CSV table of C-alpha atoms in Angstrom, one decimal:
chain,number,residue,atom,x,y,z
H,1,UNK,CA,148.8,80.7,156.1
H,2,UNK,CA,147.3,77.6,157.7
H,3,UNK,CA,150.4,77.4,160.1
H,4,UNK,CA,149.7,81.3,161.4
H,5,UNK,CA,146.1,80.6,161.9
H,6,UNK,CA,147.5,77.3,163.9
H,7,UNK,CA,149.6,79.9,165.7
H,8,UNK,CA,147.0,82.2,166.8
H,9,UNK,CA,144.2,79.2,167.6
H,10,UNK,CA,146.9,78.3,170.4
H,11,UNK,CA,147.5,81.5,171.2
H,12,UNK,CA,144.2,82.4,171.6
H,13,UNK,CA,143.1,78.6,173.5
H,14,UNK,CA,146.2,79.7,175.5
H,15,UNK,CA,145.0,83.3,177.0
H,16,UNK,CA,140.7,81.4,177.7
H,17,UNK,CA,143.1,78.6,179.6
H,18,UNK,CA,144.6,81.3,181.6
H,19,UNK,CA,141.7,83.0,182.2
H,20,UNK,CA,138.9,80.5,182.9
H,21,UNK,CA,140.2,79.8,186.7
H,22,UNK,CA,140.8,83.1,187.8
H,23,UNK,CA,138.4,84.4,189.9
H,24,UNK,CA,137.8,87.9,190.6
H,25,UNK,CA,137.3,90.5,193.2
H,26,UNK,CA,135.1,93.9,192.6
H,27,UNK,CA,132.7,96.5,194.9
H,28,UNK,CA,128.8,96.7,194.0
H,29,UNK,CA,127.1,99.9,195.2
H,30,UNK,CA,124.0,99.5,196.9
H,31,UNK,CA,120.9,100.0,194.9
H,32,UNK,CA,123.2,99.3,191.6
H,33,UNK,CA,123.3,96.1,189.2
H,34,UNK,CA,126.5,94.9,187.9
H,35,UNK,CA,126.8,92.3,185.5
H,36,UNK,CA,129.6,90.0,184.2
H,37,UNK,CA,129.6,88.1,180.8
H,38,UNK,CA,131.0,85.0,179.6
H,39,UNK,CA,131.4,83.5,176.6
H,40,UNK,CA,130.5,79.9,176.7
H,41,UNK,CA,129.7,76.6,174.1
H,42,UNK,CA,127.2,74.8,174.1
H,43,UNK,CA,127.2,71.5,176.1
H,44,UNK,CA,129.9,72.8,178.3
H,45,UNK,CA,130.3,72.4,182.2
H,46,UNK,CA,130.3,75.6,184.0
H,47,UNK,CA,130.2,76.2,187.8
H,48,UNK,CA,130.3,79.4,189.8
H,49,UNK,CA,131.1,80.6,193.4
H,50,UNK,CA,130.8,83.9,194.8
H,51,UNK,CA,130.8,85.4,198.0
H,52,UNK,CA,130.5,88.5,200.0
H,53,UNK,CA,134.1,89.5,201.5
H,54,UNK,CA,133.7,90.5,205.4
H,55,UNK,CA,135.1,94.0,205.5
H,56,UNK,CA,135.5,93.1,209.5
H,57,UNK,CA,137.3,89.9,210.0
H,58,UNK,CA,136.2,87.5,213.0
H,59,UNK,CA,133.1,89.7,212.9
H,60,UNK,CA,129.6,88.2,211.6
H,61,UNK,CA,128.4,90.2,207.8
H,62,UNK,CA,126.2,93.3,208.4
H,63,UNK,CA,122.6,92.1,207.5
H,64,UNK,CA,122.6,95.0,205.0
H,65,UNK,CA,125.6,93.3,203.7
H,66,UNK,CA,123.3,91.3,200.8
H,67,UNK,CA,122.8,90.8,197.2
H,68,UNK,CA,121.1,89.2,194.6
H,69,UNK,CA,122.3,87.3,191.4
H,70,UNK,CA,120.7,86.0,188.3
H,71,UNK,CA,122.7,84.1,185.8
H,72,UNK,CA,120.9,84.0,182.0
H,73,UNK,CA,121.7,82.6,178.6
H,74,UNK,CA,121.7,85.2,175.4
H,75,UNK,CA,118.3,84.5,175.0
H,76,UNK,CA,117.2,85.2,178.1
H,77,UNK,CA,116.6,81.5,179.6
H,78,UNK,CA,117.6,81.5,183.6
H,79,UNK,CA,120.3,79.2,184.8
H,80,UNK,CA,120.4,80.2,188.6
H,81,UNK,CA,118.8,82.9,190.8
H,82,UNK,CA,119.4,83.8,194.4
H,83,UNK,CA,118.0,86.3,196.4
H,84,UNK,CA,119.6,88.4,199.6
H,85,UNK,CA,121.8,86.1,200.1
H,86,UNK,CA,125.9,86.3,201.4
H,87,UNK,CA,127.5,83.8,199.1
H,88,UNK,CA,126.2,81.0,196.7
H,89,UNK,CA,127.3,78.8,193.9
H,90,UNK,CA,125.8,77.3,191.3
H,91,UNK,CA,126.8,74.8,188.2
H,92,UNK,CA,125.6,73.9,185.1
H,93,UNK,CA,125.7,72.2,181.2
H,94,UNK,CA,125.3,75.4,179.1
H,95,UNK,CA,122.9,74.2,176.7
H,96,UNK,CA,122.9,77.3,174.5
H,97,UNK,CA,126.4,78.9,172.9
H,98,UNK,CA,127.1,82.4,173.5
H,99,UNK,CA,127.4,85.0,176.1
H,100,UNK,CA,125.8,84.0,179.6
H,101,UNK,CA,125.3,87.1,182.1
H,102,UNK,CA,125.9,87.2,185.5
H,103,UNK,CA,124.2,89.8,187.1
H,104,UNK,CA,124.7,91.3,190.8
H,105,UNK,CA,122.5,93.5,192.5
H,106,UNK,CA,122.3,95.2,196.0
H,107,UNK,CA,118.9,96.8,197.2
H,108,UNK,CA,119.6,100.7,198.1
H,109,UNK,CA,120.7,101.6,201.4
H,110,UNK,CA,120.9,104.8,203.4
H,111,UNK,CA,124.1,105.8,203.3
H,112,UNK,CA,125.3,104.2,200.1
H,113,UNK,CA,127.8,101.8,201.0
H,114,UNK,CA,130.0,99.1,199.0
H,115,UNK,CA,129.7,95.5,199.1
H,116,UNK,CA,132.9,93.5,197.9
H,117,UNK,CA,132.2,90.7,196.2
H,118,UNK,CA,134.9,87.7,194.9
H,119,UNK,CA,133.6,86.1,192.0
H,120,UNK,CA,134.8,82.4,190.7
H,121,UNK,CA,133.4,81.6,187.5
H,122,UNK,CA,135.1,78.4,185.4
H,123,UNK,CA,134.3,77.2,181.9
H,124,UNK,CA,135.2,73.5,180.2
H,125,UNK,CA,138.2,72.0,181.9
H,126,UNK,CA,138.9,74.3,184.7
H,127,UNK,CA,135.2,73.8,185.9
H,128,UNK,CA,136.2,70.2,187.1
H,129,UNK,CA,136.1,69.7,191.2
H,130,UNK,CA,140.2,67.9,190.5
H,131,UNK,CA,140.3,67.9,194.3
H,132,UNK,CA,137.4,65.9,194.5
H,133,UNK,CA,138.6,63.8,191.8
H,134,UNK,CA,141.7,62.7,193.5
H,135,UNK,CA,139.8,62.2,196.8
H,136,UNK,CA,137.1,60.2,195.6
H,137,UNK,CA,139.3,57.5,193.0
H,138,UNK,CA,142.4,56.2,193.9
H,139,UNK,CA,144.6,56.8,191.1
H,140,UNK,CA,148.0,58.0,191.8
H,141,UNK,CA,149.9,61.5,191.1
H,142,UNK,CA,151.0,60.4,187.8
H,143,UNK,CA,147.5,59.1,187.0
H,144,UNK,CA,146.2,62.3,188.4
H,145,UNK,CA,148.2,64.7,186.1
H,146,UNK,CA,147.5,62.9,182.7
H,147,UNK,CA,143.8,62.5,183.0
H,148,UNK,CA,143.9,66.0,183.7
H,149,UNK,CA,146.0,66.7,180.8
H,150,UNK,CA,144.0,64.1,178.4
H,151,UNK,CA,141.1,66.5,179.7
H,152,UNK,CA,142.7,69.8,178.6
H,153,UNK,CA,144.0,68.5,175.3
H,154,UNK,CA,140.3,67.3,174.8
H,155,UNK,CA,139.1,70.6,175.4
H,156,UNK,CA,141.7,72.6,173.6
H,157,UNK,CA,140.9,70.2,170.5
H,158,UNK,CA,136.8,71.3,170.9
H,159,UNK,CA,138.2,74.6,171.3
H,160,UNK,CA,139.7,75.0,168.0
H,161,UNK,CA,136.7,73.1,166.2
H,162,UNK,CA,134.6,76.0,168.3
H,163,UNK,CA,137.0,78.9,166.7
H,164,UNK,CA,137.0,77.3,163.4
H,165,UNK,CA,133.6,77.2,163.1
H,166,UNK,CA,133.4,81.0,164.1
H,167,UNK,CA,135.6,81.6,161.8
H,168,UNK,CA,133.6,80.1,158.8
H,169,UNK,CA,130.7,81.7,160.3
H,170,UNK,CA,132.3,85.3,160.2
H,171,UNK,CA,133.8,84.4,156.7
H,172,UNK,CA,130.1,83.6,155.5
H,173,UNK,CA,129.0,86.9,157.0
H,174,UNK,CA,132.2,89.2,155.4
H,175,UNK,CA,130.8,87.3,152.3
H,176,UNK,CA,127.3,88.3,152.2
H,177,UNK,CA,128.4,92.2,153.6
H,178,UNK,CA,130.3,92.3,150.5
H,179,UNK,CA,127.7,91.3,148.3
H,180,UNK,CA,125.3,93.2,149.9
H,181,UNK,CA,127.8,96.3,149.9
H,182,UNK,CA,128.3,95.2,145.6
H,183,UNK,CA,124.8,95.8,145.4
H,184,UNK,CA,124.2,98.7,147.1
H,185,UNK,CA,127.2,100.5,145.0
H,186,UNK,CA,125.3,99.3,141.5
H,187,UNK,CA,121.9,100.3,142.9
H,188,UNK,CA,123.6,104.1,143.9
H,189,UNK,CA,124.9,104.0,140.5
H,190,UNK,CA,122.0,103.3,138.9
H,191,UNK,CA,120.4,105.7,140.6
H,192,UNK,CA,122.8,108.5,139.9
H,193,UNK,CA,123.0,108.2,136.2
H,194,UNK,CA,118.6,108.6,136.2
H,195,UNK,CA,118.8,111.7,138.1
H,196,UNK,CA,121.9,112.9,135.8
H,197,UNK,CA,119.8,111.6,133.2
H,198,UNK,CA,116.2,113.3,133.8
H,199,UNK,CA,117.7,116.4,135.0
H,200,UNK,CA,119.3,116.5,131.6
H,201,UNK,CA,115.9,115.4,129.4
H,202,UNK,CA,114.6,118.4,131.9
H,203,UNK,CA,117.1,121.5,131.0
H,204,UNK,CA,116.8,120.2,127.0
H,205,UNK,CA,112.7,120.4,127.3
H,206,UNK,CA,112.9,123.9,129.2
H,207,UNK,CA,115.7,125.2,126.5
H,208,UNK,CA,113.7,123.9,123.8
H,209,UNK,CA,110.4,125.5,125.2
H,210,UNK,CA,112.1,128.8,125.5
H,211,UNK,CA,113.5,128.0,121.8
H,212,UNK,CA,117.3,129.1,122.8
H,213,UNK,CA,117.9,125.3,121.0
Protein backbone atom coordinates (compact mmCIF):
# COMPACT_ATOMS: atom_id res chain seq x y z
CA UNK A 1 0.00 0.00 0.00
CA UNK A 2 2.62 2.44 1.10
CA UNK A 3 4.74 1.59 -2.12
CA UNK A 4 1.50 2.46 -4.54
CA UNK A 5 0.95 5.68 -2.75
CA UNK A 6 5.02 6.21 -3.26
CA UNK A 7 4.09 5.42 -6.94
CA UNK A 8 1.52 7.90 -7.47
CA UNK A 9 3.31 10.87 -5.18
CA UNK A 10 6.00 10.61 -8.17
CA UNK A 11 3.67 10.29 -10.60
CA UNK A 12 1.85 12.96 -9.66
CA UNK A 13 5.34 15.38 -8.59
CA UNK A 14 6.16 14.15 -12.18
CA UNK A 15 3.18 15.58 -14.39
CA UNK A 16 3.35 19.52 -11.82
CA UNK A 17 7.33 19.18 -13.00
CA UNK A 18 6.18 18.97 -16.53
CA UNK A 19 3.86 21.34 -16.28
CA UNK A 20 5.19 24.25 -14.25
CA UNK A 21 7.54 25.70 -17.23
CA UNK A 22 5.21 25.52 -19.93
CA UNK A 23 3.88 28.51 -20.82
CA UNK A 24 0.84 29.11 -22.73
CA UNK A 25 -0.83 30.81 -25.58
CA UNK A 26 -4.73 31.84 -25.74
CA UNK A 27 -7.16 34.82 -27.41
CA UNK A 28 -8.98 37.29 -24.96
CA UNK A 29 -12.06 39.06 -26.49
CA UNK A 30 -12.32 42.55 -25.94
CA UNK A 31 -14.58 43.68 -23.27
CA UNK A 32 -14.19 39.92 -21.59
CA UNK A 33 -12.19 38.73 -18.45
CA UNK A 34 -10.31 35.47 -18.52
CA UNK A 35 -8.73 34.08 -15.64
CA UNK A 36 -6.12 31.31 -15.07
CA UNK A 37 -5.52 29.43 -11.73
CA UNK A 38 -2.70 27.89 -10.03
CA UNK A 39 -2.28 25.90 -7.36
CA UNK A 40 0.62 27.08 -5.27
CA UNK A 41 2.27 26.45 -1.33
CA UNK A 42 2.88 28.60 0.78
CA UNK A 43 6.44 30.13 0.90
CA UNK A 44 7.09 29.29 -2.69
CA UNK A 45 8.81 31.40 -5.44
CA UNK A 46 6.62 32.16 -8.27
CA UNK A 47 7.32 34.53 -11.32
CA UNK A 48 5.21 35.32 -14.26
CA UNK A 49 5.59 36.74 -17.88
CA UNK A 50 3.03 37.58 -20.29
CA UNK A 51 2.80 39.42 -23.33
CA UNK A 52 0.69 40.49 -26.17
CA UNK A 53 1.61 38.50 -29.45
CA UNK A 54 1.84 41.11 -32.60
CA UNK A 55 -0.59 39.71 -35.06
CA UNK A 56 1.60 41.93 -37.67
CA UNK A 57 5.25 41.22 -37.35
CA UNK A 58 7.84 44.18 -37.87
CA UNK A 59 4.73 46.34 -37.30
CA UNK A 60 4.32 48.37 -33.91
CA UNK A 61 0.96 46.79 -31.46
CA UNK A 62 -2.43 48.53 -32.36
CA UNK A 63 -3.00 50.95 -29.31
CA UNK A 64 -6.32 49.04 -28.88
CA UNK A 65 -4.15 46.12 -28.61
CA UNK A 66 -4.15 46.33 -24.48
CA UNK A 67 -5.14 44.57 -21.39
CA UNK A 68 -5.22 44.46 -17.85
CA UNK A 69 -4.12 41.74 -15.29
CA UNK A 70 -4.62 41.25 -11.54
CA UNK A 71 -3.01 38.32 -9.85
CA UNK A 72 -4.89 37.45 -6.24
CA UNK A 73 -4.46 34.87 -3.48
CA UNK A 74 -7.74 32.57 -2.49
CA UNK A 75 -8.55 35.04 -0.16
CA UNK A 76 -8.55 37.73 -2.17
CA UNK A 77 -5.06 39.59 -1.16
CA UNK A 78 -3.37 41.28 -4.49
CA UNK A 79 0.06 40.10 -5.62
CA UNK A 80 0.43 42.29 -8.83
CA UNK A 81 -1.84 44.58 -10.98
CA UNK A 82 -1.17 46.22 -14.27
CA UNK A 83 -3.32 48.29 -16.19
CA UNK A 84 -3.40 48.84 -20.33
CA UNK A 85 -0.42 47.61 -20.72
CA UNK A 86 1.33 45.24 -23.76
CA UNK A 87 3.32 42.84 -21.73
CA UNK A 88 4.50 42.62 -18.03
CA UNK A 89 5.89 40.31 -15.49
CA UNK A 90 5.80 40.02 -12.05
CA UNK A 91 7.33 37.59 -9.15
CA UNK A 92 6.68 36.66 -5.91
CA UNK A 93 6.98 34.42 -2.37
CA UNK A 94 3.30 33.06 -2.17
CA UNK A 95 2.63 33.61 1.34
CA UNK A 96 -0.74 31.94 1.37
CA UNK A 97 -1.32 28.03 0.06
CA UNK A 98 -3.86 27.46 -2.44
CA UNK A 99 -5.19 28.61 -5.68
CA UNK A 100 -3.77 32.09 -6.94
CA UNK A 101 -5.91 33.69 -9.99
CA UNK A 102 -4.68 35.36 -12.79
CA UNK A 103 -7.05 37.34 -14.36
CA UNK A 104 -6.90 39.10 -17.94
CA UNK A 105 -9.13 41.64 -19.17
CA UNK A 106 -9.48 43.74 -22.42
CA UNK A 107 -11.78 47.04 -22.31
CA UNK A 108 -14.65 46.56 -25.24
CA UNK A 109 -13.95 47.67 -28.50
CA UNK A 110 -15.94 48.43 -31.63
CA UNK A 111 -15.74 45.78 -33.68
CA UNK A 112 -14.92 42.98 -31.14
CA UNK A 113 -11.62 41.84 -31.88
CA UNK A 114 -9.07 39.20 -30.29
CA UNK A 115 -6.03 39.87 -28.51
CA UNK A 116 -3.49 36.78 -28.27
CA UNK A 117 -1.80 36.60 -25.35
CA UNK A 118 1.31 33.98 -24.30
CA UNK A 119 1.29 33.48 -20.78
CA UNK A 120 4.56 32.12 -18.68
CA UNK A 121 3.65 31.31 -15.27
CA UNK A 122 6.42 28.95 -13.05
CA UNK A 123 6.06 27.59 -9.57
CA UNK A 124 8.99 26.24 -6.98
CA UNK A 125 12.02 25.14 -8.98
CA UNK A 126 11.21 26.01 -12.48
CA UNK A 127 10.61 29.69 -11.26
CA UNK A 128 14.50 30.07 -10.86
CA UNK A 129 16.21 32.66 -13.55
CA UNK A 130 19.10 29.21 -14.20
CA UNK A 131 20.39 31.47 -16.95
CA UNK A 132 21.10 34.09 -14.74
CA UNK A 133 22.48 31.72 -12.33
CA UNK A 134 25.20 30.47 -14.62
CA UNK A 135 25.92 34.03 -15.77
CA UNK A 136 26.24 35.63 -12.57
CA UNK A 137 28.58 32.60 -10.52
CA UNK A 138 31.15 30.82 -12.08
CA UNK A 139 30.54 27.36 -11.48
CA UNK A 140 31.01 24.99 -14.27
CA UNK A 141 28.45 22.69 -16.42
CA UNK A 142 28.79 19.92 -14.01
CA UNK A 143 28.29 22.26 -11.13
CA UNK A 144 25.50 23.88 -12.97
CA UNK A 145 23.43 20.67 -13.52
CA UNK A 146 23.61 19.33 -9.87
CA UNK A 147 22.75 22.38 -8.02
CA UNK A 148 19.91 22.42 -10.29
CA UNK A 149 19.17 18.92 -9.55
CA UNK A 150 19.86 19.20 -5.58
CA UNK A 151 17.11 22.06 -6.24
CA UNK A 152 14.47 19.81 -7.88
CA UNK A 153 15.09 16.87 -5.53
CA UNK A 154 14.58 19.60 -2.70
CA UNK A 155 11.41 20.52 -4.17
CA UNK A 156 10.06 17.16 -5.09
CA UNK A 157 10.87 16.16 -1.33
CA UNK A 158 8.47 19.43 -0.10
CA UNK A 159 6.30 18.24 -2.64
CA UNK A 160 5.42 15.07 -1.29
CA UNK A 161 5.41 16.45 2.48
CA UNK A 162 2.79 19.09 0.61
CA UNK A 163 0.56 15.98 -0.82
CA UNK A 164 0.95 14.10 2.29
CA UNK A 165 -0.31 16.58 4.28
CA UNK A 166 -3.40 16.92 1.87
CA UNK A 167 -3.83 13.78 2.12
CA UNK A 168 -4.24 13.60 5.94
CA UNK A 169 -6.27 16.63 5.56
CA UNK A 170 -8.81 14.94 3.06
CA UNK A 171 -8.68 11.72 5.32
CA UNK A 172 -9.66 13.97 8.44
CA UNK A 173 -12.46 15.39 6.30
CA UNK A 174 -13.76 11.68 4.70
CA UNK A 175 -13.68 11.04 8.52
CA UNK A 176 -15.86 13.56 9.93
CA UNK A 177 -18.40 13.27 6.47
CA UNK A 178 -18.80 9.83 7.70
CA UNK A 179 -19.65 10.61 11.03
CA UNK A 180 -21.60 13.30 10.20
CA UNK A 181 -23.42 10.96 7.38
CA UNK A 182 -23.69 8.10 10.80
CA UNK A 183 -25.55 10.56 12.42
CA UNK A 184 -27.72 11.81 10.04
CA UNK A 185 -28.86 7.96 9.25
CA UNK A 186 -29.63 7.50 13.28
CA UNK A 187 -31.33 10.89 13.48
CA UNK A 188 -33.70 9.75 10.08
CA UNK A 189 -34.26 6.61 11.93
CA UNK A 190 -35.25 7.94 14.85
CA UNK A 191 -37.38 10.08 13.28
CA UNK A 192 -39.12 7.47 11.24
CA UNK A 193 -39.99 5.08 13.96
CA UNK A 194 -41.93 8.43 15.94
CA UNK A 195 -43.96 9.16 13.04
CA UNK A 196 -44.62 5.19 12.47
CA UNK A 197 -45.15 5.31 16.05
CA UNK A 198 -47.77 8.36 16.57
CA UNK A 199 -49.43 7.57 13.46
CA UNK A 200 -50.04 4.21 15.05
CA UNK A 201 -51.05 5.67 18.91
CA UNK A 202 -53.40 7.85 16.30
CA UNK A 203 -55.48 5.04 14.21
CA UNK A 204 -55.73 3.02 17.85
CA UNK A 205 -57.35 6.35 19.61
CA UNK A 206 -59.70 6.97 16.43
CA UNK A 207 -60.65 2.99 16.28
CA UNK A 208 -61.18 3.07 19.91
CA UNK A 209 -63.27 6.31 19.74
CA UNK A 210 -65.43 4.80 17.13
CA UNK A 211 -65.41 1.51 19.50
CA UNK A 212 -64.62 -0.97 16.31
CA UNK A 213 -61.73 -2.08 19.16
Amino acid sequence: MKLQRFAVYIIVIIGLLSTISQSIRFELESGHTKCIAEDIKSNSMTVGHYSIVNPNEGQPLPESHRITLKVTSSYGNSYHSSENVQSGQFAFHAVEAGDYMACFFAIDHQPPLKIPIEFDWRTGVAAKDWPNVVKKGTVDAMEFELKKLADTITFIHEEMFYLREREREMQELNKVTNSRMAWLSFLSLFICLSVAGMQLWHLKSFFEKKKLI
